[in-house]
Coordinates of C-alpha atoms and ligand atoms in Angstrom, one line a residue:
M809 CA 0.0 0.0 0.0
A810 CA 1.1 3.6 -0.6
T811 CA 2.9 5.2 2.2
L812 CA 4.4 8.7 2.8
T813 CA 8.1 9.4 2.4
E814 CA 9.0 12.7 4.0
L815 CA 11.9 15.0 2.9
A816 CA 12.9 18.1 4.8
L817 CA 13.2 20.6 2.0
T818 CA 12.4 24.2 3.0
H819 CA 12.8 26.1 -0.2
W820 CA 11.9 25.4 -3.9
E821 CA 15.5 26.2 -4.9
D822 CA 17.1 23.9 -2.3
S823 CA 19.8 21.7 -3.7
C824 CA 19.3 18.0 -2.7
S825 CA 21.7 15.4 -1.5
A826 CA 22.3 12.2 -3.6
E827 CA 20.5 10.3 -0.8
Q828 CA 17.5 12.6 -1.0
Q829 CA 17.4 12.2 -4.8
N830 CA 17.6 8.5 -4.6
T831 CA 14.9 8.3 -1.8
A832 CA 12.5 10.4 -3.9
L833 CA 13.0 8.4 -7.1
Q834 CA 12.5 5.1 -5.4
A835 CA 9.5 6.2 -3.4
L836 CA 7.7 7.8 -6.3
E837 CA 8.4 4.9 -8.7
D838 CA 7.3 2.4 -6.0
G839 CA 4.0 4.2 -5.7
H840 CA 4.5 6.2 -2.6
V841 CA 3.7 9.9 -1.9
V842 CA 6.7 12.1 -1.4
L843 CA 5.7 14.6 1.3
L844 CA 7.6 17.9 1.8
P845 CA 6.0 19.1 5.0
Q846 CA 8.1 22.2 5.3
L847 CA 7.9 23.4 1.7
S848 CA 5.1 25.9 1.2
F849 CA 4.0 28.1 -1.6
D850 CA 4.4 31.8 -0.6
M851 CA 1.3 33.7 -1.7
Q852 CA 2.8 37.2 -1.9
Q853 CA 0.3 39.7 -3.4
E854 CA -1.9 36.9 -4.7
A855 CA -3.3 36.2 -1.3
S856 CA -6.5 38.0 -2.3
L857 CA -7.3 35.1 -4.6
L858 CA -8.1 33.1 -1.5
N859 CA -11.1 35.3 -0.6
D860 CA -14.2 33.2 -1.2
I861 CA -15.8 33.9 -4.5
S862 CA -19.4 32.9 -4.8
T863 CA -19.6 32.9 -8.6
M864 CA -17.4 29.8 -8.8
S865 CA -19.9 27.2 -9.9
G866 CA -20.3 24.0 -7.8
K867 CA -19.5 21.9 -10.9
T868 CA -16.1 23.4 -11.5
K869 CA -13.2 21.7 -9.8
S870 CA -10.3 24.0 -10.9
I871 CA -9.0 26.9 -12.9
S872 CA -6.2 25.8 -15.3
W873 CA -3.3 27.6 -16.8
D874 CA -0.7 26.7 -19.4
A875 CA 1.9 28.8 -21.1
A876 CA 0.3 28.5 -24.6
R877 CA -3.4 29.1 -23.7
G878 CA -3.2 31.1 -20.4
V879 CA -6.0 30.9 -17.8
R880 CA -9.1 28.6 -18.4
G881 CA -12.1 27.7 -16.3
Q882 CA -13.9 30.1 -14.0
G883 CA -11.0 32.6 -14.3
D884 CA -13.4 35.5 -14.9
A885 CA -14.3 35.7 -11.2
Y886 CA -10.7 36.5 -10.4
D887 CA -8.1 39.1 -11.3
A888 CA -6.7 37.4 -14.5
G889 CA -3.2 38.9 -14.1
L890 CA -2.9 37.7 -10.5
L891 CA -4.1 34.3 -11.4
A892 CA -1.7 33.9 -14.3
S893 CA 1.3 35.2 -12.3
M894 CA 0.5 32.8 -9.4
L895 CA 0.0 29.8 -11.6
E896 CA 3.1 30.5 -13.7
R897 CA 5.2 31.0 -10.6
Y898 CA 3.9 27.6 -9.3
A899 CA 4.9 25.9 -12.6
V900 CA 8.4 27.5 -12.4
Q901 CA 8.9 26.6 -8.8
T902 CA 7.8 23.0 -9.2
R903 CA 10.1 22.6 -12.2
T904 CA 13.0 23.9 -10.1
L905 CA 12.1 21.5 -7.3
L906 CA 11.9 18.5 -9.7
S907 CA 15.2 19.4 -11.4
N908 CA 17.0 19.5 -8.0
L909 CA 15.2 16.4 -6.6
L910 CA 14.9 14.2 -9.7
P911 CA 17.8 15.3 -11.9
T912 CA 17.6 12.1 -14.1
Y913 CA 14.0 13.2 -15.0
A914 CA 14.7 16.9 -15.6
S915 CA 15.5 17.0 -19.3
Q916 CA 12.6 14.7 -20.1
L917 CA 9.7 16.3 -18.2
Q918 CA 6.9 17.7 -20.2
Q919 CA 4.9 20.5 -18.6
G920 CA 1.2 19.8 -18.3
N921 CA -1.6 22.0 -16.8
T922 CA -1.2 24.1 -13.7
S923 CA -4.3 24.3 -11.6
F924 CA -5.8 26.4 -8.8
R925 CA -8.5 24.6 -6.8
P926 CA -10.4 27.1 -4.8
A927 CA -13.6 25.1 -4.3
E928 CA -14.3 23.0 -1.1
I929 CA -14.3 19.4 -2.2
A930 CA -16.7 18.0 0.5
G931 CA -20.3 18.3 -0.4
R932 CA -19.7 19.1 -4.1
S933 CA -22.2 17.4 -6.3
M934 CA -20.2 15.7 -9.1
S935 CA -21.1 13.0 -11.6
W936 CA -19.5 9.7 -10.4
R937 CA -16.9 10.0 -13.2
K938 CA -15.7 13.4 -12.0
D939 CA -16.1 12.6 -8.3
D940 CA -12.5 12.6 -7.0
T941 CA -13.7 11.6 -3.5
R942 CA -13.8 8.1 -4.9
L943 CA -10.5 6.1 -5.1
H944 CA -9.1 6.1 -8.7
V945 CA -6.0 6.3 -10.8
D946 CA -5.7 9.3 -13.1
S947 CA -6.5 9.1 -16.8
F948 CA -7.5 12.0 -19.0
P949 CA -10.3 11.2 -21.3
S950 CA -9.5 13.8 -24.0
S951 CA -5.7 13.9 -23.5
P952 CA -4.2 10.4 -24.0
T953 CA -0.7 10.0 -22.6
H954 CA 0.3 7.0 -24.7
G955 CA 2.0 5.5 -21.7
K956 CA 3.7 8.6 -20.4
R957 CA 3.7 8.9 -16.6
I958 CA 1.5 11.5 -14.8
L959 CA 3.6 13.0 -12.0
R960 CA 1.7 15.7 -10.0
V961 CA 2.8 18.2 -7.4
F962 CA 0.2 19.6 -4.9
S963 CA 0.4 22.4 -2.4
N964 CA -2.2 23.1 0.3
I965 CA -2.5 26.9 0.4
N966 CA -5.6 27.1 2.6
P967 CA -5.4 30.3 4.7
H968 CA -7.8 29.1 7.4
G969 CA -5.8 26.1 8.7
A970 CA -7.9 23.5 6.9
P971 CA -6.1 20.3 5.8
R972 CA -6.6 18.6 2.4
V973 CA -7.7 15.1 3.3
W974 CA -6.8 12.3 0.9
K975 CA -7.4 8.5 0.9
L976 CA -4.8 6.2 -0.5
G977 CA -5.7 2.7 -1.8
A978 CA -4.3 -0.6 -3.0
P979 CA -1.2 -1.0 -5.2
F980 CA -1.6 -0.7 -9.0
S981 CA -0.9 -4.4 -9.7
Q982 CA -3.8 -5.4 -7.4
V983 CA -6.1 -2.8 -8.9
A984 CA -5.3 -4.1 -12.4
Q985 CA -5.8 -7.7 -11.4
H986 CA -9.2 -6.9 -9.9
F987 CA -10.6 -5.0 -12.9
L988 CA -8.8 -6.2 -16.0
P989 CA -10.7 -9.6 -16.4
A990 CA -14.1 -7.9 -17.0
M991 CA -12.9 -5.1 -19.3
P992 CA -13.8 -4.8 -22.9
K993 CA -10.9 -4.9 -25.4
P994 CA -9.8 -1.7 -27.1
S995 CA -11.2 -1.1 -30.5
A996 CA -9.0 0.6 -33.2
A997 CA -12.1 1.8 -35.0
T998 CA -13.5 3.5 -31.9
A999 CA -10.1 5.1 -31.2
A1000 CA -9.9 6.4 -34.8
L1001 CA -13.5 7.8 -34.6
L1002 CA -12.9 9.6 -31.3
R1003 CA -9.8 11.2 -32.8
W1004 CA -11.8 12.1 -36.0
I1005 CA -14.6 13.9 -34.1
K1006 CA -12.0 15.5 -31.8
V1007 CA -13.2 13.8 -28.6
T1008 CA -9.6 13.0 -28.0
K1009 CA -6.7 15.3 -28.9
S1010 CA -4.6 12.4 -30.2
L1011 CA -5.2 8.7 -30.7
R1012 CA -6.4 6.8 -27.7
T1013 CA -4.0 3.9 -27.6
P1014 CA -4.8 0.5 -26.0
Y1015 CA -2.9 1.8 -23.0
D1016 CA -5.1 4.8 -22.7
H1017 CA -8.2 2.7 -23.2
Y1018 CA -7.2 0.4 -20.2
M1019 CA -6.2 3.3 -18.0
L1020 CA -9.5 5.1 -18.6
Q1021 CA -11.4 1.9 -18.0
L1022 CA -9.6 1.5 -14.7
H1023 CA -10.4 5.1 -13.7
D1024 CA -14.1 4.6 -14.5
R1025 CA -14.5 1.1 -13.1
M1026 CA -12.8 2.0 -9.8
K1027 CA -15.1 5.0 -9.4
A1028 CA -18.3 3.3 -10.5
D1029 CA -17.8 0.3 -8.2
L1030 CA -19.2 1.3 -4.8
A1031 CA -18.6 -2.2 -3.3
Y1032 CA -14.9 -1.9 -4.3
Q1033 CA -14.7 1.6 -2.8
A1034 CA -16.1 0.3 0.5
Q1035 CA -14.1 -2.9 0.7
V1036 CA -10.6 -2.1 -0.7
E1037 CA -7.8 -1.5 1.7
Q1038 CA -7.4 2.2 2.2
Y1039 CA -6.2 4.8 4.7
T1040 CA -6.8 8.5 5.1
H1041 CA -4.1 11.2 5.3
A1042 CA -4.5 14.9 6.0
F1043 CA -2.1 17.3 4.3
A1044 CA -1.7 20.4 6.4
P1045 CA -1.7 24.0 5.0
G1046 CA 1.8 24.9 4.0
Q1047 CA 2.7 21.4 2.9
T1048 CA 3.6 20.2 -0.6
W1049 CA 3.5 16.6 -1.8
M1050 CA 4.0 14.8 -5.1
V1051 CA 2.9 11.4 -6.4
Y1052 CA 2.5 9.4 -9.6
T1053 CA -1.3 9.7 -9.8
D1054 CA -1.5 7.2 -12.7
L1055 CA -0.1 4.5 -10.4
V1056 CA -1.3 5.4 -6.9
S1057 CA -5.0 4.9 -6.0
H1058 CA -6.0 8.2 -4.5
A1059 CA -9.1 10.2 -3.6
A1060 CA -9.5 13.8 -2.2
L1061 CA -12.2 13.9 0.5
R1062 CA -12.2 17.4 1.7
G1063 CA -10.2 20.6 1.7
Q1064 CA -10.2 24.0 -0.1
H1065 CA -7.5 26.0 -1.8
A1066 CA -4.8 24.0 -3.4
L1067 CA -2.3 24.4 -6.3
E1068 CA -1.4 21.5 -8.6
Q1069 CA 1.1 21.1 -11.4
T1070 CA 1.0 18.1 -13.8
W1071 CA 4.2 16.8 -15.4
L1072 CA 4.4 14.0 -18.0
L1073 CA 7.4 11.7 -18.2
P1074 CA 8.3 9.2 -20.9
V1075 CA 8.5 5.7 -19.4
A1076 CA 12.1 5.3 -20.7
A1077 CA 13.2 8.2 -18.5
M1078 CA 12.2 6.3 -15.3
G1079 CA 14.8 4.7 -13.1
D1080 CA 13.0 1.4 -13.5
P1081 CA 10.5 1.4 -16.4
A1082 CA 9.2 -2.0 -15.3
K1083 CA 7.4 -0.2 -12.4
S1084 CA 5.2 1.9 -14.9
P1085 CA 1.5 1.2 -15.3
L1086 CA 2.3 0.5 -18.9
A1087 CA 4.7 -2.3 -18.1
I1088 CA 2.4 -3.7 -15.4
L1089 CA -0.6 -3.7 -17.7
E1090 CA 1.4 -5.2 -20.6
N1091 CA 2.7 -7.9 -18.3
Q1092 CA -0.8 -8.8 -17.0
L1093 CA -2.4 -8.7 -20.4
G1094 CA 0.5 -10.4 -22.2
R1095 CA 0.4 -7.9 -25.1
S1096 CA 1.9 -4.6 -26.1
L1097 CA -0.3 -1.6 -25.5
V1098 CA 1.3 1.2 -27.5
Ligands
LIG2068 O1 -7.6 18.0 -5.7 C1 -7.0 17.1 -5.2 O2 -6.5 17.1 -4.0 C2 -6.8 15.8 -5.9 C3 -8.0 15.4 -6.8 C4 -7.6 14.4 -7.8 O3 -7.8 13.2 -7.6 C5 -7.1 14.7 -9.1 O4 -7.0 15.9 -9.4 O5 -6.8 13.8 -9.9
LIG2069 FE1 -6.9 12.0 -9.3

């Protein structure tokens, strides 16, 4: 089961010892959460973004930013310049952190979305598929990763002392063993159609098919949710943590105000590619998935 590995970094620019680098690499690839309890995101003049804004719709989970498209989501309710500067700074700081902590990944990391999550998680009404209070592994329906790893960095920036409470569940190999037998096989025609009508931004490979099925079947199965081994952990305000969310069963139960940065990594850049969801699925299915 996933555990937490703590590292005592205090600044985003901290240089890391070889031991810290090795600890972080092993922990992440083995499906643990790396917790940086003393590494906080300094809000500076953007603190006003944490004032509650009632125009944020209950259905919206986050406001996203990327360098090419700028701010998306319910960004209108906020000062766009402040939002962009906060999210861009978070992207830069997490990149600095990862290049110091995971130098073997650094040149291969591809920057994904940066997100601001100002809405309280608890009590939100979400469709089951979007309900992150249920244990799941991450898979993006419209953005196939083609096997690339999803490494995410989170910071709790709640100004009122509220923790961000997560659940962590069973190891990926067990999740796959539980759900793979009943899954439909991927269809090349369906994948081509989804691409043609632009439901997906690139071709949904067999790997992406199985990952999306896992995500959906985990969330849809309430008996599984109730019975699977799991434990709860509260991330305090001022803390940062990172985790391979494609590998680690996770759920976010409650909390308000977080920042998140997504990084994608080619499997070949891992210390041990055999620990990737791609390799685990290929091994269990006895076929290539890319
Ligand atoms: O917002 C969070 O704390 C995590 C939610 C989650 O599971 C996700 O974004 O994939
Ligand atoms: Fe998730």
